[in-house]
């Protein structure tokens, strides 16, 4: 990179710090080691009773605890841990003083059953309990901390306070594409010249009974509970659903000129982002794959690259029958004859589907893939699906030189985001 | 001075207790009388949504059934905004139109919740009981009515807005950041035409529960926002759906679209709300707008929620500006995510009419001079300070 600007004369956006936490462990080193050794982080759920559930496994993060457990509390804690790692690597700003905005991919926030049961007990209602009883109990003023905890804005606010990010923190949800959307928001802000740096975070710790059951009721989850490590089987003929997982990823994005000026190590380049929404259906993709195709093409055009330049695809690869088929349809349209020979692996085979966090976590793994010249495998690939003649890097990691990679994220609500990542040179 | 990449408001969709559409709102604001439901959730009150002719914006009954109330009102308002901008059904434009939605979460199944709350303490094995009843009693598609991004998803399905789709969460600030980022993208050429807004259903026991835990809901008398400050303040929530079509001047001109107004400046920020911090943010934002500011024809559309501490500070700040003030929450109720877009909509309507609507309460003063500018404020009930300056297009 001799210039600080890209093919459209915009500031080049680089990654100067990363932090990651998944069911495989905390930090880049542990995650990368497990990921490239084909280790699964999927396990039996122990956090709550699993009696009667069709799916009893998840990629839970059980090694991090918070005083009063809830999805926003744990999501915030995971975010803090990955931000700390990313800031330490980047060396940007000072402690508690990040010189740019926060873009946070966050799962929707809602009061949980623990709180509802707590309010019901406090209401003193015996036979039948209604919301009127809960509201009466709430009026005692004893539950004020829950009001703040379950505001949609409180995770972002708390992170903004802790890390000193600038301006109004933006929390985004585009379902399973949220992490990609957060990256895109950061890239766009830097390209507009609003800031030299942005802190981009995706975090999710939604494994609780109701969230699991909601996905289960949509028949989205794998029910292959034994052994848990075998459940996530992207691209396999016998794939049957995704595995819910928790995790977080943080990236320090910076303009190349800013990174150069302070002598920062450039880990990778965010070369382009593409986004196209799908108006076909609330949960299903257009059967012709048009939005997914347009999304990948938009990302490549944004990066100023031809499809021929792409040497690795970090697949969305959830392991649901429909997603993997649709992703292959999209990839084969965009990459033509090369499609089956471009390595395209799914991190979700090992870490599960970290939902809101996935786009950020997998962008980080894509940068590591490029940096290490090593492609993480798709594990559990036992029975190839003849309809998907994909090189999914089956079961064993493979050395390969990668200069440009794409990372796909697709979500309910017709959300499609593709991020193009490039080598630092 | 007009610039090619100025952000113009070329479409308004708004539904609330005052009715449906910009014209109905303008008429109601000019003959204001509060619309309150004090019975359903007594002793709490809400501003209830006016009845909507849903078929006019969501023609397929199947689509209506797939949504809960917060989505229906949002998708309805989005369709109205597209109609108002003259781009409804224009697939060439809609396929490249960006969308930023500010949203919370959707409704729950209150009957299922109540049954579980009642049965759980008596269950022999409470954990198994919860699993069994959630699995057996929740409607599978309810999830899609609850996910924050499924308002945007439904707008894509029903109206075909597919250029981009992003959902921001975070109460009042999310609505202001949605507009700010839409305007910034237009200014930078990262988009030419955007659909921005959100919706909020206040007629929900779970949202009332949430703010009641915070001790923030007003009890009778349900006075207007400033009058109620004499007796402790507090919020009266209101159901609101509001979307704006925001478009570059060049793009609007090329298709011969007229504009309600021009978002000349918009700023958002946060603070910890130590005394004076929110005022400092508001002052800094105001100072950054000074190049566009002309006090002679200006008024304020305030997003004050009614919560006492921020209202007291904002009142002092507004007094220092010495401008006529109108307060959105008095008219529509406070609506969290769409409250800032709704205030912008009221401001843009007034700018287009060249006059401010009459005071909504004694604390607000009459403005007889022609209106040429509106300063829109939004101090979140807990966090977030935002402001925008709307001028004639």
Coordinates of C-alpha atoms in Angstrom, one line a residue, chain A residues 6 17 23 28 32 45 63 70 91 96 116 124 154 215 225 262 281 293 301 314 372 393 397 399:
Chain A
X6 CA -8.4 3.4 -2.1
X17 CA -6.4 -4.5 17.0
X23 CA -16.9 -21.2 23.3
X28 CA -6.9 -14.7 19.7
X32 CA -6.8 -19.7 16.7
X45 CA -26.2 -26.9 28.3
X63 CA -16.0 -19.6 31.8
X70 CA -28.8 -12.0 32.1
X91 CA -2.2 0.5 21.4
X96 CA -10.5 4.9 29.1
X116 CA -40.6 -11.8 35.7
X124 CA -47.8 -11.5 46.5
X154 CA -27.5 0.5 28.6
X215 CA -35.2 -20.8 17.5
X225 CA -27.4 -33.7 20.7
X262 CA 1.3 6.5 15.0
X281 CA -39.8 -13.4 3.0
X293 CA -25.4 -12.5 -5.2
X301 CA -17.2 -3.6 -6.3
X314 CA -15.4 -17.4 5.3
X372 CA -1.3 -17.0 9.3
X393 CA -11.6 -27.4 3.8
X397 CA -6.8 -27.1 8.4
X399 CA -2.0 -24.0 4.5

